[in-house]
Amino acid sequence: DVKVTQSSRYLVKRTGEKVFLECVQDMDHENMFWYRQDPGLGLRLIYFSYDVKMKEKGDIPEGYSVSREKKERFSLILESASTNQTSMYLCASSLFGGRARDTQYFGPGTRLTVL
Amino acid sequence: KQEVTQIPAALSVPEGENLVLNCSFTDSAIYNLQWFRQDPGKGLTSLLLIQSSQREQTSGRLNASLDKSSGRSTLYIAASQPGDSATYLCAVRPSRGSTLGRLYFGRGTQLTVWP
């Protein structure tokens, strides 16, 4: 079974702090994704990566950066956390290109609260 | 840009009812369409994936259909149970514009099945 793990289930940070959210997958997937999920807005793509050290902006990259130094690990960085970044953050992975029957596998999510 | 809409946003039914969740998308150039389930505070779990060449997929009491030309999909749940209570999300993978497997999500239908 594919396993996607996220470093924390719950995280509380202060405004202005630098925050790291870590995601690890164990299926040798090339693609990795970071989403945030807010009530009424659904899932929105922040960044994705299709290979080590490669990244692409999603729909809402402002205020975030990412790092992919190893294939299995994709980190989301909030350089200076703000209260409007309080949200549920979800990581996912999938095969690059892939077949029509391939899906994305999701981690359990990190509930981040910025005070 | 692909847009995915789900109707209704919320649904509350008594146990045993058969029900239909609807999903529509604006661009019919898709690789596949997926239905996910999300329990409160958790990540997403893939339920059914329909490839663009398929018309429907079935898993137990769930049946998903796809009409690509009209940009619609339905998720049919037979004999609903309280354990089916969750949010159901529809997502499409475009077949043009990106080979990286990104998905476009609807905002979900929040289902409550009461005993």
XYZ file of N, CA and C in Angstrom:
690
model
N 0.826 -1.195 0.000
C 0.000 0.000 0.000
C 0.871 1.259 0.000
N 0.434 2.244 -0.777
C 1.124 3.524 -0.776
C 0.937 4.195 0.567
N 2.010 4.767 1.066
C 1.878 5.475 2.314
C 2.458 6.885 2.149
N 1.631 7.870 2.490
C 2.064 9.254 2.506
C 1.922 9.743 3.937
N 3.012 10.180 4.525
C 2.966 10.625 5.912
C 3.324 12.106 5.985
N 2.718 12.763 6.957
C 3.002 14.170 7.202
C 3.513 14.305 8.627
N 4.446 15.219 8.820
C 5.220 15.251 10.061
C 4.371 15.540 11.292
N 3.310 16.318 11.152
C 2.491 16.669 12.311
C 1.018 16.607 11.935
N 0.169 16.189 12.858
C -1.267 16.264 12.633
C -1.803 17.632 13.010
N -1.248 18.190 14.090
C -1.665 19.509 14.566
C -0.420 20.341 14.867
N -0.517 21.637 14.511
C 0.621 22.527 14.710
C 0.078 23.904 15.075
N 0.665 24.509 16.103
C 0.277 25.873 16.485
C 1.534 26.731 16.444
N 1.473 27.819 15.689
C 2.618 28.704 15.528
C 2.189 30.153 15.741
N 3.181 30.990 15.956
C 2.928 32.420 16.145
C 3.151 33.166 14.848
N 2.460 34.266 14.684
C 2.638 35.149 13.527
C 4.111 35.524 13.387
N 4.622 35.418 12.154
C 6.002 35.779 11.889
C 6.986 34.625 11.970
N 6.586 33.509 12.553
C 7.479 32.353 12.644
C 7.685 31.714 11.279
N 8.815 31.057 11.111
C 9.065 30.249 9.922
C 8.574 28.838 10.226
N 7.751 28.307 9.329
C 7.105 27.022 9.573
C 7.468 26.034 8.467
N 7.797 24.824 8.879
C 8.123 23.754 7.938
C 7.094 22.644 8.081
N 6.475 22.280 6.973
C 5.595 21.117 6.940
C 6.268 20.074 6.056
N 6.408 18.863 6.617
C 7.138 17.819 5.903
C 6.186 16.734 5.420
N 6.498 16.197 4.250
C 5.703 15.114 3.672
C 6.657 14.065 3.105
N 6.375 12.812 3.400
C 7.210 11.720 2.908
C 6.318 10.652 2.295
N 6.724 10.154 1.113
C 6.008 9.036 0.488
C 6.985 7.891 0.243
N 6.417 6.660 0.264
C 7.287 5.487 0.212
C 7.116 4.670 -1.061
N 6.517 5.276 -2.111
C 6.243 4.495 -3.318
C 7.069 4.940 -4.513
N 8.125 5.699 -4.281
C 8.998 6.112 -5.372
C 8.254 6.949 -6.428
N 7.247 7.706 -5.983
C 6.489 8.551 -6.897
C 7.298 9.779 -7.276
N 7.179 10.167 -8.550
C 7.879 11.369 -8.996
C 7.138 12.648 -8.594
N 5.811 12.614 -8.708
C 5.010 13.819 -8.451
C 4.643 13.936 -6.985
N 4.753 15.144 -6.458
C 4.260 15.416 -5.114
C 3.581 16.776 -5.109
N 2.567 16.903 -4.272
C 1.680 18.072 -4.286
C 1.438 18.569 -2.864
N 1.276 19.888 -2.736
C 0.796 20.486 -1.496
C -0.481 21.262 -1.785
N -1.534 20.954 -0.987
C -2.817 21.642 -1.064
C -3.115 22.271 0.291
N -3.955 23.303 0.250
C -4.590 23.727 1.482
C -6.103 23.619 1.292
N -6.785 23.348 2.409
C -8.218 23.130 2.351
C -8.900 24.003 3.381
N -9.826 24.832 2.922
C -10.548 25.737 3.792
C -12.051 25.575 3.563
N -12.838 25.716 4.624
C -14.302 25.569 4.484
C -14.840 26.504 3.413
N -15.648 25.939 2.516
C -16.265 26.742 1.473
C -15.393 27.007 0.271
N -14.095 26.723 0.383
C -13.177 26.986 -0.737
C -12.640 25.698 -1.355
N -12.801 24.590 -0.674
C -12.327 23.323 -1.210
C -10.813 23.207 -1.147
N -10.269 22.296 -1.955
C -8.822 22.091 -2.025
C -8.221 23.029 -3.060
N -7.171 23.700 -2.670
C -6.474 24.592 -3.596
C -5.004 24.189 -3.639
N -4.476 24.110 -4.858
C -3.104 23.661 -5.057
C -2.123 24.791 -4.804
N -1.149 24.543 -3.936
C -0.161 25.574 -3.586
C 1.079 25.430 -4.489
N 1.691 24.266 -4.447
C 2.872 23.958 -5.250
C 2.851 22.478 -5.581
N 3.527 22.115 -6.667
C 3.780 20.709 -6.921
C 5.181 20.521 -7.493
N 5.635 19.295 -7.464
C 6.990 18.966 -7.892
C 6.942 17.669 -8.690
N 7.674 17.632 -9.803
C 7.677 16.436 -10.636
C 9.029 15.727 -10.630
N 9.951 16.250 -9.859
C 11.260 15.595 -9.771
C 12.047 16.299 -8.676
N 13.130 15.669 -8.277
C 13.987 16.285 -7.263
C 14.441 17.659 -7.756
N 14.351 18.623 -6.869
C 14.760 20.012 -7.109
C 13.903 20.732 -8.150
N 12.843 20.097 -8.637
C 11.948 20.750 -9.595
C 10.654 21.106 -8.889
N 10.109 22.279 -9.223
C 8.870 22.700 -8.600
C 8.077 23.561 -9.575
N 6.769 23.561 -9.374
C 5.881 24.396 -10.183
C 4.887 25.073 -9.250
N 4.565 26.320 -9.535
C 3.544 27.004 -8.743
C 2.168 26.454 -9.083
N 1.377 26.365 -8.042
C -0.016 26.003 -8.236
C -0.870 27.252 -8.354
N -2.041 27.205 -7.775
C -2.985 28.316 -7.904
C -2.807 29.406 -6.847
N -2.217 29.052 -5.695
C -2.079 30.021 -4.603
C -0.697 29.929 -3.964
N 0.390 30.220 -4.694
C 1.732 30.044 -4.132
C 2.206 31.187 -3.228
N 1.491 32.286 -3.217
C 1.974 33.467 -2.491
C 2.083 33.165 -0.995
N 3.225 33.519 -0.434
C 3.457 33.315 0.986
C 4.042 31.954 1.334
N 4.256 31.116 0.304
C 4.779 29.772 0.507
C 6.003 29.532 -0.382
N 6.844 28.614 0.051
C 7.886 28.084 -0.807
C 7.970 26.584 -0.541
N 8.716 25.875 -1.389
C 8.825 24.422 -1.225
C 10.260 23.998 -1.450
N 10.536 22.792 -0.990
C 11.860 22.217 -1.168
C 11.718 20.728 -1.433
N 12.464 20.248 -2.446
C 12.485 18.812 -2.713
C 13.939 18.405 -3.007
N 14.610 18.018 -1.954
C 16.009 17.609 -2.048
C 16.141 16.116 -2.289
N 15.159 15.344 -1.856
C 15.135 13.900 -2.086
C 13.782 13.529 -2.690
N 13.790 12.474 -3.458
C 12.582 12.099 -4.191
C 11.408 11.840 -3.264
N 11.654 11.240 -2.104
C 10.554 10.835 -1.237
C 10.033 11.950 -0.335
N 10.684 13.083 -0.308
C 10.347 14.118 0.681
C 10.062 15.452 -0.002
N 8.944 16.070 0.394
C 8.527 17.359 -0.176
C 8.115 18.252 0.978
N 8.805 19.367 1.130
C 8.563 20.249 2.267
C 7.868 21.531 1.826
N 6.934 21.952 2.618
C 6.256 23.239 2.412
C 6.741 24.200 3.476
N 7.140 25.396 3.063
C 7.725 26.368 3.982
C 6.893 27.639 3.978
N 6.520 28.072 5.178
C 5.886 29.367 5.353
C 6.965 30.282 5.916
N 7.462 31.174 5.091
C 8.622 31.984 5.480
C 8.325 32.868 6.693
N 7.138 33.428 6.743
C 6.718 34.274 7.860
C 5.216 34.070 8.023
N 4.872 33.157 8.924
C 3.478 32.736 9.027
C 2.555 33.900 9.369
N 1.378 33.875 8.763
C 0.365 34.875 9.058
C -0.940 34.164 9.405
N -1.830 34.894 10.062
C -3.077 34.279 10.543
C -3.923 33.748 9.385
N -3.816 34.352 8.199
C -4.615 33.866 7.071
C -4.058 32.588 6.464
N -2.977 32.076 7.028
C -2.455 30.776 6.616
C -2.903 29.651 7.553
N -3.754 30.000 8.509
C -4.399 28.980 9.319
C -5.291 28.141 8.418
N -5.033 26.822 8.382
C -5.734 25.979 7.427
C -5.355 24.521 7.657
N -6.016 23.647 6.894
C -5.619 22.238 6.810
C -4.735 22.106 5.579
N -3.560 21.504 5.776
C -2.623 21.315 4.661
C -2.527 19.828 4.342
N -2.706 19.512 3.068
C -2.706 18.126 2.609
C -1.607 17.926 1.579
N -0.870 16.840 1.747
C 0.165 16.456 0.805
C -0.326 15.249 0.012
N 0.102 15.141 -1.240
C -0.274 13.998 -2.073
C 0.888 13.633 -2.983
N 0.852 12.382 -3.483
C 1.874 11.965 -4.441
C 1.238 11.117 -5.532
N 1.907 11.050 -6.675
C 1.440 10.211 -7.785
C 2.615 9.916 -8.701
N 2.400 8.963 -9.601
C 3.417 8.650 -10.598
C 3.505 9.782 -11.614
N 4.676 10.038 -12.122
C 4.860 11.029 -13.171
C 4.204 10.538 -14.457
N 3.460 11.452 -15.138
C 2.762 11.039 -16.359
C 1.730 10.015 -15.982
N 2.156 8.824 -15.775
C 1.269 7.790 -15.256
C 0.297 7.268 -16.288
N -0.520 6.375 -15.837
C -1.527 5.783 -16.685
C -2.884 6.373 -16.338
N -3.849 6.168 -17.213
C -5.166 6.748 -16.986
C -5.804 6.239 -15.703
N -5.340 5.090 -15.205
C -5.950 4.561 -13.985
C -5.162 4.914 -12.721
N -4.121 5.735 -12.861
C -3.339 6.106 -11.677
C -3.987 7.259 -10.933
N -3.843 7.233 -9.622
C -4.486 8.252 -8.800
C -3.462 8.975 -7.941
N -3.911 9.994 -7.240
C -3.087 10.646 -6.229
C -3.387 10.011 -4.877
N -2.338 9.855 -4.075
C -2.469 9.314 -2.733
C -2.199 10.443 -1.744
N -3.098 10.549 -0.766
C -3.043 11.670 0.159
C -2.538 11.269 1.532
N -1.856 12.202 2.178
C -1.500 12.056 3.567
C -2.681 12.423 4.456
N -2.514 12.283 5.792
C -3.614 12.519 6.726
C -3.904 13.995 6.978
N -3.010 14.881 6.542
C -3.247 16.308 6.730
C -2.570 16.859 7.979
N -2.233 18.140 7.927
C -1.721 18.885 9.082
C -2.632 20.084 9.310
N -3.205 20.131 10.504
C -4.047 21.283 10.862
C -3.146 22.334 11.483
N -2.894 23.416 10.752
C -2.015 24.489 11.218
C -2.851 25.667 11.722
N -2.534 26.116 12.917
C -3.149 27.316 13.481
C -2.053 28.338 13.716
N -2.253 29.540 13.165
C -1.296 30.626 13.358
C -1.958 31.690 14.243
N -1.342 31.940 15.393
C -1.930 32.875 16.370
C -1.332 34.268 16.263
N -9.252 27.320 -18.027
C -8.949 26.573 -16.822
C -10.136 25.695 -16.448
N -9.827 24.469 -16.068
C -10.885 23.514 -15.700
C -11.574 23.959 -14.412
N -12.890 23.904 -14.418
C -13.665 24.186 -13.204
C -14.578 23.013 -12.929
N -14.625 22.624 -11.664
C -15.413 21.467 -11.249
C -16.441 21.918 -10.222
N -17.685 21.552 -10.450
C -18.778 21.967 -9.577
C -19.496 20.741 -9.043
N -19.812 20.767 -7.756
C -20.545 19.652 -7.165
C -21.852 20.140 -6.552
N -22.882 19.389 -6.853
C -24.217 19.697 -6.330
C -24.837 18.416 -5.786
N -25.490 18.443 -4.599
C -25.612 19.600 -3.716
C -24.363 19.785 -2.850
N -24.266 20.909 -2.150
C -23.140 21.127 -1.245
C -23.282 20.286 0.013
N -24.524 20.028 0.408
C -24.769 19.203 1.588
C -26.041 18.412 1.373
N -26.063 17.236 2.007
C -27.198 16.332 1.840
C -27.382 15.566 3.137
N -28.630 15.497 3.617
C -28.918 14.763 4.843
C -30.065 13.808 4.553
N -29.827 12.514 4.748
C -30.829 11.507 4.391
C -30.945 10.470 5.495
N -32.089 9.782 5.571
C -32.218 8.677 6.532
C -31.539 7.436 5.992
N -31.126 6.607 6.905
C -30.478 5.353 6.540
C -31.343 4.544 5.579
N -30.699 3.895 4.612
C -31.406 3.025 3.684
C -31.743 3.667 2.353
N -31.666 4.964 2.278
C -32.001 5.638 1.016
C -30.906 5.445 -0.017
N -31.347 5.401 -1.280
C -30.408 5.447 -2.398
C -30.220 6.922 -2.762
N -29.006 7.316 -3.043
C -28.796 8.724 -3.314
C -27.790 8.944 -4.434
N -27.856 10.156 -4.995
C -27.020 10.525 -6.131
C -26.321 11.841 -5.850
N -25.012 11.825 -6.024
C -24.217 13.044 -5.929
C -23.781 13.431 -7.338
N -23.794 14.723 -7.607
C -23.513 15.200 -8.956
C -22.221 15.994 -9.042
N -21.564 15.861 -10.187
C -20.317 16.574 -10.454
C -20.347 17.020 -11.907
N -19.965 18.260 -12.157
C -19.856 18.724 -13.543
C -18.517 19.421 -13.733
N -17.998 19.358 -14.957
C -16.706 19.973 -15.253
C -16.801 20.688 -16.591
N -15.976 21.727 -16.761
C -16.164 22.624 -17.902
C -15.406 22.200 -19.152
N -14.312 21.461 -19.015
C -13.495 21.064 -20.161
C -13.537 19.541 -20.279
N -14.043 19.050 -21.391
C -14.224 17.605 -21.549
C -12.924 16.870 -21.895
N -11.834 17.606 -22.083
C -10.539 16.967 -22.368
C -9.916 16.491 -21.057
N -10.364 15.338 -20.617
C -9.880 14.798 -19.345
C -9.252 13.431 -19.549
N -8.326 13.118 -18.676
C -7.645 11.831 -18.670
C -8.452 10.828 -17.855
N -8.924 11.305 -16.706
C -9.793 10.503 -15.859
C -10.569 11.396 -14.898
N -11.533 10.805 -14.236
C -12.299 11.483 -13.197
C -12.316 10.573 -11.987
N -12.169 11.171 -10.813
C -12.115 10.377 -9.596
C -13.100 10.911 -8.572
N -13.582 9.997 -7.755
C -14.367 10.345 -6.577
C -13.548 9.959 -5.344
N -13.458 10.923 -4.418
C -12.742 10.707 -3.164
C -13.726 10.848 -2.006
N -13.359 10.230 -0.901
C -14.094 10.389 0.343
C -13.158 11.029 1.361
N -13.703 11.968 2.162
C -12.917 12.581 3.222
C -13.722 12.583 4.508
N -13.193 11.933 5.529
C -13.789 11.980 6.859
C -13.287 13.226 7.582
N -14.057 13.732 8.548
C -13.686 14.993 9.217
C -12.269 14.970 9.763
N -11.501 15.980 9.408
C -10.141 16.118 9.919
C -9.144 15.137 9.346
N -9.515 14.436 8.291
C -8.630 13.413 7.730
C -8.251 13.755 6.285
N -7.368 12.913 5.718
C -7.001 13.069 4.319
C -8.050 12.460 3.403
N -7.741 12.438 2.105
C -8.679 11.928 1.113
C -8.366 10.483 0.782
N -9.424 9.708 0.554
C -9.283 8.324 0.138
C -9.976 8.151 -1.202
N -9.268 7.573 -2.164
C -9.860 7.375 -3.483
C -10.913 6.269 -3.423
N -12.102 6.559 -3.963
C -13.190 5.577 -3.996
C -13.283 4.894 -5.358
N -13.374 5.710 -6.380
C -13.559 5.195 -7.732
C -12.819 6.099 -8.702
N -12.243 5.497 -9.716
C -11.576 6.235 -10.777
C -12.133 5.748 -12.105
N -12.599 6.677 -12.911
C -13.135 6.330 -14.229
C -12.199 6.911 -15.287
N -11.650 6.049 -16.106
C -10.819 6.523 -17.199
C -11.697 7.170 -18.271
N -11.111 8.031 -19.081
C -11.898 8.791 -20.052
C -12.607 7.887 -21.058
N -12.072 6.697 -21.270
C -12.674 5.779 -22.228
C -13.789 4.932 -21.610
N -13.982 5.061 -20.304
C -14.989 4.261 -19.615
C -16.261 5.067 -19.374
N -17.349 4.337 -19.112
C -18.628 4.991 -18.833
C -18.986 4.922 -17.358
N -18.528 3.848 -16.686
C -18.856 3.736 -15.275
C -17.889 2.791 -14.574
N -17.901 2.906 -13.251
C -17.125 2.020 -12.387
C -17.974 1.713 -11.160
N -17.789 0.495 -10.650
C -18.581 0.062 -9.493
C -17.659 -0.503 -8.438
N -18.002 -0.206 -7.177
C -17.295 -0.811 -6.050
C -18.303 -0.977 -4.927
N -18.717 -2.207 -4.703
C -19.696 -2.467 -3.650
C -21.001 -1.725 -3.903
N -21.390 -0.893 -2.939
C -22.637 -0.133 -3.069
C -22.456 1.168 -3.842
N -21.264 1.426 -4.319
C -20.983 2.666 -5.045
C -20.907 2.402 -6.544
N -21.511 3.332 -7.289
C -21.418 3.280 -8.740
C -21.201 4.690 -9.246
N -20.167 4.885 -10.033
C -19.901 6.199 -10.607
C -20.020 6.116 -12.116
N -20.665 7.107 -12.703
C -20.809 7.163 -14.154
C -20.127 8.414 -14.678
N -19.761 8.358 -15.947
C -19.093 9.483 -16.588
C -19.692 9.718 -17.970
N -20.115 10.955 -18.210
C -20.523 11.380 -19.551
C -19.585 12.520 -19.936
N -18.505 12.157 -20.601
C -17.452 13.129 -20.867
C -17.935 14.253 -21.779
N -18.730 13.906 -22.763
C -19.146 14.911 -23.740
C -20.001 16.007 -23.112
N -20.788 15.638 -22.105
C -21.627 16.641 -21.453
C -20.967 17.213 -20.202
N -19.805 16.678 -19.841
C -19.076 17.191 -18.682
C -19.747 16.870 -17.360
N -20.246 15.640 -17.224
C -20.958 15.272 -15.996
C -20.547 13.899 -15.487
N -20.614 13.791 -14.160
C -20.441 12.499 -13.508
C -21.408 12.421 -12.346
N -21.852 11.221 -12.041
C -22.680 11.021 -10.864
C -22.096 9.899 -10.025
N -22.234 10.040 -8.727
C -21.880 8.977 -7.789
C -23.171 8.500 -7.148
N -23.478 7.240 -7.362
C -24.689 6.637 -6.827
C -24.305 5.781 -5.628
N -24.980 6.032 -4.495
C -24.747 5.229 -3.292
C -26.041 4.492 -2.977
N -25.975 3.180 -2.988
C -27.155 2.363 -2.732
C -27.261 2.038 -1.243
N -28.495 2.011 -0.763
C -28.783 1.584 0.618
C -27.841 2.266 1.605
N -27.925 3.572 1.675
C -26.969 4.343 2.481
C -26.982 3.931 3.953
N -25.813 4.084 4.593
C -25.626 3.715 6.000
C -24.999 4.888 6.746
N -25.165 4.947 8.059
C -24.541 6.045 8.818
C -23.026 6.131 8.592
N -22.378 5.002 8.359
C -20.940 4.996 8.090
C -20.560 5.648 6.777
N -21.546 5.938 5.928
C -21.266 6.644 4.676
C -21.139 8.148 4.897
N -21.461 8.611 6.072
C -21.389 10.045 6.372
C -19.954 10.530 6.219
N -19.768 11.496 5.340
C -18.439 12.019 5.010
C -18.624 13.102 3.946
N -17.519 13.699 3.545
C -17.545 14.611 2.398
C -17.018 13.871 1.178
N -17.727 13.992 0.079
C -17.359 13.316 -1.162
C -16.897 14.358 -2.168
N -15.692 14.156 -2.679
C -15.106 15.112 -3.610
C -14.896 14.465 -4.969
N -15.164 15.250 -5.979
C -14.958 14.864 -7.363
C -13.717 15.599 -7.874
N -12.898 14.923 -8.680
C -11.700 15.554 -9.224
C -11.467 15.063 -10.642
N -11.007 15.965 -11.510
C -10.675 15.570 -12.873
C -9.197 15.823 -13.136
N -8.629 14.976 -13.963
C -7.247 15.129 -14.404
C -7.285 15.524 -15.867
N -6.847 16.743 -16.213
C -6.901 17.185 -17.614
C -5.959 16.363 -18.484
N -6.332 16.238 -19.746
C -5.477 15.528 -20.694
C -4.672 16.483 -21.555
N -4.839 17.774 -21.395
C -4.013 18.726 -22.121
C -3.614 19.846 -21.169
N -2.527 20.486 -21.514
C -2.057 21.590 -20.686
C -1.071 21.157 -19.620
N -1.094 19.885 -19.255
C -0.177 19.433 -18.218
C -0.022 17.916 -18.285
N 1.189 17.450 -18.179
C 1.392 15.994 -18.094
C 1.745 15.592 -16.674
N 1.625 16.523 -15.754
C 2.139 16.277 -14.420
C 1.115 15.691 -13.466
N -0.049 15.390 -13.970
C -1.019 14.681 -13.155
C -1.731 15.524 -12.131
N -1.740 16.847 -12.281
C -2.466 17.629 -11.296
C -3.959 17.413 -11.480
N -4.681 17.498 -10.370
C -6.122 17.318 -10.362
C -6.812 18.648 -10.078
N -8.030 18.767 -10.605
C -8.893 19.901 -10.282
C -10.077 19.355 -9.491
N -10.280 19.921 -8.302
C -11.275 19.405 -7.383
C -12.528 20.264 -7.344
N -13.672 19.605 -7.129
C -14.869 20.312 -6.721
C -14.797 20.613 -5.231
N -15.770 21.359 -4.731
C -15.764 21.733 -3.310
C -16.373 20.669 -2.419
N -16.941 19.649 -3.018
C -17.416 18.524 -2.233
C -18.893 18.592 -1.883
N -19.434 17.414 -1.585
C -20.785 17.276 -1.040
C -20.661 16.650 0.334
N -21.161 17.359 1.342
C -21.111 16.841 2.708
C -22.365 16.011 2.967
N -22.172 14.711 3.143
C -23.281 13.777 3.305
C -23.437 13.363 4.760
N -24.653 13.430 5.248
C -24.995 12.919 6.580
C -26.097 11.884 6.419
N -25.851 10.688 6.913
C -26.852 9.629 6.901
C -27.228 9.352 8.345
N -28.488 9.579 8.684
C -28.891 9.413 10.085
C -29.699 8.124 10.258
N -29.526 7.513 11.437
C -30.158 6.196 11.679
C -31.684 6.306 11.758
